[in-house]
Short mmCIF file of C-alpha atoms in Angstrom, two decimals:
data_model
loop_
_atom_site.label_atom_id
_atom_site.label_comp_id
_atom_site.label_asym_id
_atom_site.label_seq_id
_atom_site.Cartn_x
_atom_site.Cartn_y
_atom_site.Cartn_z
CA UNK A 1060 5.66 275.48 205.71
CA UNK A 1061 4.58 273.32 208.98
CA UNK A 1062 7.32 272.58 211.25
CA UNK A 1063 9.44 269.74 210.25
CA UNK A 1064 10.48 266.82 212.35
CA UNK A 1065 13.72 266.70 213.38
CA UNK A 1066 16.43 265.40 210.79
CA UNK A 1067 17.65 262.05 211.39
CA UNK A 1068 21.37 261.32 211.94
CA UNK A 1069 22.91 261.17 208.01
CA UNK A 1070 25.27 258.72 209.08
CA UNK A 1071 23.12 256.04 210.92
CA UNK A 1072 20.15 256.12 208.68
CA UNK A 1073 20.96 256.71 204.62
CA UNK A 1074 17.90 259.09 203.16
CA UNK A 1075 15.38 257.67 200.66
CA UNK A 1076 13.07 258.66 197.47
CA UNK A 1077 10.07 257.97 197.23
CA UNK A 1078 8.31 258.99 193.67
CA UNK A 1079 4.24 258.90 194.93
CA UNK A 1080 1.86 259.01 192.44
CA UNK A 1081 -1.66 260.05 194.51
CA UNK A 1082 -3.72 259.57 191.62
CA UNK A 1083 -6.58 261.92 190.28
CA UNK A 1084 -6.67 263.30 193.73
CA UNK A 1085 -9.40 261.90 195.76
CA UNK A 1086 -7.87 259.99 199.28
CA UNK A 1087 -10.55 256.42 197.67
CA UNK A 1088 -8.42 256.72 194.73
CA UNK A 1089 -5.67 256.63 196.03
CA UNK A 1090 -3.50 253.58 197.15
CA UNK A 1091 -2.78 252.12 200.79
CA UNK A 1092 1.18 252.16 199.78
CA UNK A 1093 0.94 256.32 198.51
CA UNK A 1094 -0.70 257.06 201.82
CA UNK A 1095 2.00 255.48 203.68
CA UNK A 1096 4.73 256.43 201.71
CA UNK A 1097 3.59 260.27 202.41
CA UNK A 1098 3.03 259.26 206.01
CA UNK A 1099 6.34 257.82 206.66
CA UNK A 1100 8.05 260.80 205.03
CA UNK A 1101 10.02 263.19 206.96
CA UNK A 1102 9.94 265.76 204.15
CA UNK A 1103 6.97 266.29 200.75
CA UNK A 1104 7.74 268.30 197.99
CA UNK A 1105 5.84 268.81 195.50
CA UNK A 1106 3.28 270.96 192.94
CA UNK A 1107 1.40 273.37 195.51
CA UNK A 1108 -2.26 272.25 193.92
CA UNK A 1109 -0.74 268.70 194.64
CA UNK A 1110 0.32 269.36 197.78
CA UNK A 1111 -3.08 270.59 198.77
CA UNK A 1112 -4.63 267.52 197.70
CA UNK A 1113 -2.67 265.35 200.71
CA UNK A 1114 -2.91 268.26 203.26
CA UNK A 1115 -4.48 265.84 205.68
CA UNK A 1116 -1.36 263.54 205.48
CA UNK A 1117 1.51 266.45 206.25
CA UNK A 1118 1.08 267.26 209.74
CA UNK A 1119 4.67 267.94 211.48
CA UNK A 1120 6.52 267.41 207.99
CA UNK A 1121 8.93 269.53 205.87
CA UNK A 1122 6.60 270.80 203.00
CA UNK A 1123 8.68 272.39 199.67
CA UNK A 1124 6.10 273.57 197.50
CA UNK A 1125 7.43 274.37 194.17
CA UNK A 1126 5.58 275.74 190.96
CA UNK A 1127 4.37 273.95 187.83
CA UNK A 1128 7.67 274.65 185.53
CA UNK A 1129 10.27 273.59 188.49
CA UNK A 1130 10.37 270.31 188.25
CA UNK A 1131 14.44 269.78 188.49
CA UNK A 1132 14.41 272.00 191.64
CA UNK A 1133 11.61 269.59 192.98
CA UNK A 1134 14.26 266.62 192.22
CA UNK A 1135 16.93 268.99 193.13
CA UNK A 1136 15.15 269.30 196.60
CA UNK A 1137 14.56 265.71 196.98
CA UNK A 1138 18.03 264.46 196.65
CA UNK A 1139 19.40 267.23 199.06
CA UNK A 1140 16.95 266.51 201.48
CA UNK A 1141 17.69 262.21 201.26
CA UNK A 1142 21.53 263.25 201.26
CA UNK A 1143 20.75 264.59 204.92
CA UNK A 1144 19.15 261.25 205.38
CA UNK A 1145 15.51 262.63 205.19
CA UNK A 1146 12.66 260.06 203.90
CA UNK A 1147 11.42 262.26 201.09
CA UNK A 1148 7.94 261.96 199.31
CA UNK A 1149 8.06 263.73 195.80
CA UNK A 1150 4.54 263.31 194.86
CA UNK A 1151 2.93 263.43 191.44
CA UNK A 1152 -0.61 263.56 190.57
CA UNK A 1153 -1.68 260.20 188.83
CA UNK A 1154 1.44 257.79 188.29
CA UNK A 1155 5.29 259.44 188.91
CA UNK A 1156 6.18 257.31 185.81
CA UNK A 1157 3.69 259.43 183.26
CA UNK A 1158 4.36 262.71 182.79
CA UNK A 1159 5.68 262.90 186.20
CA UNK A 1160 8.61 263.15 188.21
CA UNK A 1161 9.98 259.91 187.68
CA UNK A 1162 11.88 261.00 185.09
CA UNK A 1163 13.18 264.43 185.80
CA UNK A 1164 13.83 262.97 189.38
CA UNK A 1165 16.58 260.04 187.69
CA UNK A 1166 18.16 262.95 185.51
CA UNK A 1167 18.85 264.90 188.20
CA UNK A 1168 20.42 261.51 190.30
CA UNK A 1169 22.32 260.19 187.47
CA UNK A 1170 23.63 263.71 186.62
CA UNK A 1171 24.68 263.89 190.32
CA UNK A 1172 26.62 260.53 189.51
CA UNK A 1173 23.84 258.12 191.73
CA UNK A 1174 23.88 254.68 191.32
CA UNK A 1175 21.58 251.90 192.40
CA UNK A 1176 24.03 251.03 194.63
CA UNK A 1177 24.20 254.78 196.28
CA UNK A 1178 22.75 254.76 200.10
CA UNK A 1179 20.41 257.15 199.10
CA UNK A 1180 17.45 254.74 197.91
CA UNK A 1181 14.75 255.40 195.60
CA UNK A 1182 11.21 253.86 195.03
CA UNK A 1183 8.49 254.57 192.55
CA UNK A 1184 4.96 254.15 193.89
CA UNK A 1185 2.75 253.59 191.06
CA UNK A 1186 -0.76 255.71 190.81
CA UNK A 1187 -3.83 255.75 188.56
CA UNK A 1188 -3.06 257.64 186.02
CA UNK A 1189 -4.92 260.61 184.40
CA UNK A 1190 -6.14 258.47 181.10
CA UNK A 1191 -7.33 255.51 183.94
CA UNK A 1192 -8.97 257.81 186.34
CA UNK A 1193 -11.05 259.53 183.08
CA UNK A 1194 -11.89 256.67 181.22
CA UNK A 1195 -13.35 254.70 184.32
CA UNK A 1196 -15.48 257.81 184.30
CA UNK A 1197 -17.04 258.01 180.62
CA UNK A 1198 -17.53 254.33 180.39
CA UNK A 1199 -14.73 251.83 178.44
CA UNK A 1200 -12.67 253.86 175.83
CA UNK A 1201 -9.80 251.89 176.74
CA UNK A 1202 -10.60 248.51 176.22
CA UNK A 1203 -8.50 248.61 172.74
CA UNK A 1204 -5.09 249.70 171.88
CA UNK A 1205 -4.35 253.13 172.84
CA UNK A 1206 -1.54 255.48 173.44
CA UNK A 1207 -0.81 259.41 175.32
CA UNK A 1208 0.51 261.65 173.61
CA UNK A 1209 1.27 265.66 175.28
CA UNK A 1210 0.25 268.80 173.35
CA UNK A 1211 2.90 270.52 175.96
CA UNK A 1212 5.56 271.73 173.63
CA UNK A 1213 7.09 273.65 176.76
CA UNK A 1214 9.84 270.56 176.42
CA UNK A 1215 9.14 268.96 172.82
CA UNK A 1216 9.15 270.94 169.84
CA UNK A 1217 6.07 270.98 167.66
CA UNK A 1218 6.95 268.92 164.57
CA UNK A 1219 7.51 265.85 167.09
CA UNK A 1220 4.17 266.17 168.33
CA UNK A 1221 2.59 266.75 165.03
CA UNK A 1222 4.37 264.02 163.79
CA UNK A 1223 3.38 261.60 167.06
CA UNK A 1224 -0.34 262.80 166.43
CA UNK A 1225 -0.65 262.15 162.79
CA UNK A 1226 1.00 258.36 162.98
CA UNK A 1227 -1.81 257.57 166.00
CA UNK A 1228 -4.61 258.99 164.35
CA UNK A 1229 -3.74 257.17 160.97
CA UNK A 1230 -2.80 253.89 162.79
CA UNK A 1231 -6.54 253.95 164.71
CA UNK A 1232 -5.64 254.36 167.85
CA UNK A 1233 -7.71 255.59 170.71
CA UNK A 1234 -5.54 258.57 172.30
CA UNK A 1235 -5.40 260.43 175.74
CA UNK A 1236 -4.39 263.76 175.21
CA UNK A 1237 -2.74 265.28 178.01
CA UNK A 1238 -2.09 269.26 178.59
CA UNK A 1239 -4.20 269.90 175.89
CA UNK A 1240 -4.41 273.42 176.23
CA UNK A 1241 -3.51 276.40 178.82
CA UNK A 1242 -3.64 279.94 179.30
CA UNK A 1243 -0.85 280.91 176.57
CA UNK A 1244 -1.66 277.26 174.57
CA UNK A 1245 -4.12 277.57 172.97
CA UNK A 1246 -3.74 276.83 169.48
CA UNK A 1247 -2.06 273.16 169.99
CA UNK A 1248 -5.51 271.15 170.46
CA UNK A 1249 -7.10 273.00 167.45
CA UNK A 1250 -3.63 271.60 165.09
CA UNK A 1251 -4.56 267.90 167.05
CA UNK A 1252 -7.66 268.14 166.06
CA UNK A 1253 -7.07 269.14 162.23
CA UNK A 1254 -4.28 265.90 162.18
CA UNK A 1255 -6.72 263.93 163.37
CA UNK A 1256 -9.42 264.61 160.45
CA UNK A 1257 -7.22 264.12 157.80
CA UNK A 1258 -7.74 260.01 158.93
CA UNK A 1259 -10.56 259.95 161.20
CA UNK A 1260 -14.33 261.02 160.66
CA UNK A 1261 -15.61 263.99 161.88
CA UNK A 1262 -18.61 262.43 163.87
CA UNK A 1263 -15.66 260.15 165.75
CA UNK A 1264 -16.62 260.32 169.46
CA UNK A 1265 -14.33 262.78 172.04
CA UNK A 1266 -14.72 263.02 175.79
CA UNK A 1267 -13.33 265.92 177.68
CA UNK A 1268 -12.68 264.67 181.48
CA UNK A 1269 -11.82 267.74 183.80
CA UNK A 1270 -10.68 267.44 187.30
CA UNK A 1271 -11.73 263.67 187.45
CA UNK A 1272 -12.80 262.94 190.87
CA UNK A 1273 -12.09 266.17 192.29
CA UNK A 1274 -14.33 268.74 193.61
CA UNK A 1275 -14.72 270.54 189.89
CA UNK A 1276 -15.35 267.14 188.26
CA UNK A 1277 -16.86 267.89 184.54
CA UNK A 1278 -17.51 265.52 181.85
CA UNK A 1279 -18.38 266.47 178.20
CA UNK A 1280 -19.19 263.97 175.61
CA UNK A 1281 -18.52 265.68 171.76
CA UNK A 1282 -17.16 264.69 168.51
CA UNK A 1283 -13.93 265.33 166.89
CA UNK A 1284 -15.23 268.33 164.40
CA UNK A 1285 -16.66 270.01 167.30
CA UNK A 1286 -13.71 268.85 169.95
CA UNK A 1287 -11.90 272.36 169.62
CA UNK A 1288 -14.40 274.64 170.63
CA UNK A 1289 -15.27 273.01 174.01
CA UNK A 1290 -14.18 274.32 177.12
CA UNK A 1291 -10.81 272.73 177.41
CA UNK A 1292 -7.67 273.70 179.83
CA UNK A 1293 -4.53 272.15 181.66
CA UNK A 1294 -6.78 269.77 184.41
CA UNK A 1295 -8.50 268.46 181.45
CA UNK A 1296 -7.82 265.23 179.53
CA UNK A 1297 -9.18 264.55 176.24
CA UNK A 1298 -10.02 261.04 174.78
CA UNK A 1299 -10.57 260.29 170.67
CA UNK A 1300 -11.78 257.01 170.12
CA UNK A 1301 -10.98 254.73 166.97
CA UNK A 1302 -12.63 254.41 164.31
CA UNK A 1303 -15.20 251.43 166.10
CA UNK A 1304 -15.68 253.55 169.46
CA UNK A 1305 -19.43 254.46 170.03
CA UNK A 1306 -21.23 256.40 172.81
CA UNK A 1307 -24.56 254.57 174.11
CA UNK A 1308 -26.69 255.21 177.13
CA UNK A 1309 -23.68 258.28 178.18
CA UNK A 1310 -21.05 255.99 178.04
CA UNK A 1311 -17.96 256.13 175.75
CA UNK A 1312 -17.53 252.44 174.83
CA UNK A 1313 -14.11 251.00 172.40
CA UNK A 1314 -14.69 247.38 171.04
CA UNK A 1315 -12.47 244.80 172.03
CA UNK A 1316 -13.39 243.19 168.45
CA UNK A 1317 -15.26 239.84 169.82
CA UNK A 1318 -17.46 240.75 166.90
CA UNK A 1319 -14.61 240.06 164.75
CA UNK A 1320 -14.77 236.35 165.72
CA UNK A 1321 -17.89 235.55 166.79
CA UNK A 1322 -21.63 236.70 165.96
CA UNK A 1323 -22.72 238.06 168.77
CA UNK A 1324 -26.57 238.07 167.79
CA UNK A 1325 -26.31 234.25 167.16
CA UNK A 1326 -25.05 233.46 170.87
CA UNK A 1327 -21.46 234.25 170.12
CA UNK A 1328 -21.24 231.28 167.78
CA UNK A 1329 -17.89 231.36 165.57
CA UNK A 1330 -18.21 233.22 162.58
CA UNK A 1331 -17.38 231.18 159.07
CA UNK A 1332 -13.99 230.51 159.19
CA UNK A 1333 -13.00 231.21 162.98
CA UNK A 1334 -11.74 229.31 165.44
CA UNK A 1335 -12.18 229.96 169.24
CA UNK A 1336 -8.56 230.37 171.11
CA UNK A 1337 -6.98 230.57 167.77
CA UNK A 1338 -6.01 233.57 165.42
CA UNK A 1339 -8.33 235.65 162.82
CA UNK A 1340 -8.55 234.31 159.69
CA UNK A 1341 -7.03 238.02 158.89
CA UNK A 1342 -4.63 237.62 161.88
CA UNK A 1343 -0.70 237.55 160.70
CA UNK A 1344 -0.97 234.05 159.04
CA UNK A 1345 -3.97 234.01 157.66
CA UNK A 1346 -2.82 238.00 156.44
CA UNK A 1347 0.44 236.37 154.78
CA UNK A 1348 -1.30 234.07 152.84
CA UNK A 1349 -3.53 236.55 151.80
CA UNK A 1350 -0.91 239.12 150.00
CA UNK A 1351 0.93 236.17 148.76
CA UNK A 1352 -2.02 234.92 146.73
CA UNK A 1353 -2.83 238.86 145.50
CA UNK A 1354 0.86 239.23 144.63
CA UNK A 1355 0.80 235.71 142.83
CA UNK A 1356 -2.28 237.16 141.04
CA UNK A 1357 -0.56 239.70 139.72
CA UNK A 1358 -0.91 243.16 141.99
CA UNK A 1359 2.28 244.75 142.58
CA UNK A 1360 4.37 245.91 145.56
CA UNK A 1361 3.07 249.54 145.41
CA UNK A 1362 -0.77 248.39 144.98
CA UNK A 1363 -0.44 245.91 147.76
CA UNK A 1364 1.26 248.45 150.13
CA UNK A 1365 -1.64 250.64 149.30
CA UNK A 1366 -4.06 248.24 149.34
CA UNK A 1367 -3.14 247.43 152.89
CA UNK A 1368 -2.09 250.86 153.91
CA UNK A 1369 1.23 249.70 155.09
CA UNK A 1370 5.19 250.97 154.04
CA UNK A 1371 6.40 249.87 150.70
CA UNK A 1372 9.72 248.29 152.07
CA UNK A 1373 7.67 246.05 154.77
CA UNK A 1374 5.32 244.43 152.13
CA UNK A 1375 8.50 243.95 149.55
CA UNK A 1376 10.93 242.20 152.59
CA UNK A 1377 7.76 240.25 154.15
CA UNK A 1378 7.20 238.89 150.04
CA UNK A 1379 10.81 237.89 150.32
CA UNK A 1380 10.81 236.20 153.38
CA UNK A 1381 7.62 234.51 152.69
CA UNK A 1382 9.83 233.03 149.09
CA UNK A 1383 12.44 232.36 151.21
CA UNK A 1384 10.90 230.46 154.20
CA UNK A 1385 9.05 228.11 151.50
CA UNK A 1386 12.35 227.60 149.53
CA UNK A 1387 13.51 226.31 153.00
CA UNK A 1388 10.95 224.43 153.46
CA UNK A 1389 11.10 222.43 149.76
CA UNK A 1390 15.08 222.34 150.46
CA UNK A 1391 13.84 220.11 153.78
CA UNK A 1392 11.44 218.05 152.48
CA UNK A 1393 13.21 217.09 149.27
#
């Protein structure tokens, strides 16, 4: 612990949060307000591999250096110290808001009965976070929908997870798994992986990103069916693509479905039955009309919610709005 600056006067200047995410740890990557945030700060608490990572910013501060699994007494810390009327960076490695200490931090403050309106101020400054920092790295997996989901079931039992990982991998989603796997867990990214083939093919491409742009930087390119036996711990972060992502050239690359719309070999000119600045033909309208004519044809709820892979109960009540909104519609125009 450096020697800490003296502690302001409680009474004549109220104390202050401020939840810094650095980012994936390298000082280019990180943004002018973390920097002065940490500067500013009379007192830093955080993870003691995080706290490393801004040593050059901590001269003459309070450092509290807590372990990995305390992060209540990190927001316990905090608060005590702003109460004192301390400026107080609690820092976080990529963004405070994911999977950081954001959360934990407004527990602990609204258990403590904190208000907005308290003197004790708090402000969340935002950071690249992990899935950013390693997709910028393997190319564009990103440029689709996509979701995080945590194998950590230190917090969240396992049924949630499984149950989180087999709706993203059936719904096509490219997904950032975080804390894929540690020292004691090491069996969670082999049960991701076996949710994940039940909907997705085996050759569907995986990057493992570890310490993005830190000194230990690795990057392995694999596929799902092989994505369990790769070196894998708790500084890595793992990213399945959908079912269109492709790897060309060494870079992981996700489809932002132009070729949906337009033919891309023919100098992007609309494909039959597309309009530019206006929805797919299979977009939500063009979809409606679609399973009203097959249900008009004859296919039943069941074989239409198969058909389309959607819930029983949302085909049946979209079918009776659909009768509805054009029995409106003749009521109008009669």
């Amino acid at each position: 612990m450096t020697t800490p600056s003296p502690v302001p006067d409680a009474a004549s200047m109220p104390g202050k949060i401020m939840l810094v995410g650095i980012g994936p740890g390298s000082e280019a990557h990180m943004t002018a307000r973390a920097r002065q945030a940490i500067e500013e700060a009379d007192t830093v608490i955080g993870y003691v591999t995080y706290i490393k990572l801004v040593a050059d910013l901590l001269e003459g501060k309070e450092i509290i250096r807590k372990s990995m699994t305390e992060e209540l007494d990190r927001a316990v810390s905090a608060l005590d110290a702003a109460r004192q009327g301390r400026k107080v960076a609690l820092i976080s490695s990529g963004d405070a808001g994911v999977y950081g200490m954001a959360g934990p931090t407004y527990e602990v403050l609204f258990q403590a009965g904190w208000t907005p309106d308290d003197p004790v101020q708090v402000e969340i400054i935002p950071g690249a976070s992990a899935l950013n920092s390693c997709a910028a790295l393997v190319g564009a997996p990103l440029t689709h929908d996509f979701c995080a989901i945590s194998l950590s079931d230190l917090l969240t039992p396992w049924p949630t997870i499984a149950r989180r990982l087999d709706a993203v991998a059936m719904a096509d989603f490219v997904v950032a798994l975080y804390n894929p796997k540690s020292g004691r867990r090491t069996r969670q990214i082999v049960e991701a992986q076996r949710l994940f083939l039940r909907h997705r093919r085996p050759d569907t491409p995986v990057a493992i990103v570890k310490s993005a742009y830190r000194r230990r930087e690795q990057i392995l390119f694999t596929t799902l069916d092989q994505m369990a036996e790769a070196e894998i711990g708790m500084l890595s972060t793992v990213l399945i693509g959908n079912s269109n992502t492709f790897v060309r050239h060494g870079l992981m690359v996700t489809p932002r479905g132009y070729a949906n719309k337009y033919d891309l070999e023919q100098g992007g000119n609309t494909r039959d039955g597309e309009r530019r600045g206006r929805s797919l033909s299979t977009g939500l309208l063009g979809w409606l009309d679609t399973l009203q004519a097959e249900h008009a044809a004859g296919l039943d709820i069941d074989t239409l919610a198969a058909r389309h892979r959607l819930p029983v109960d949302y085909i049946r009540s979209t079918l009776l709005d659909a009768v509805t909104e054009t029995a409106a519609q003749a009521e109008a125009s009669a």
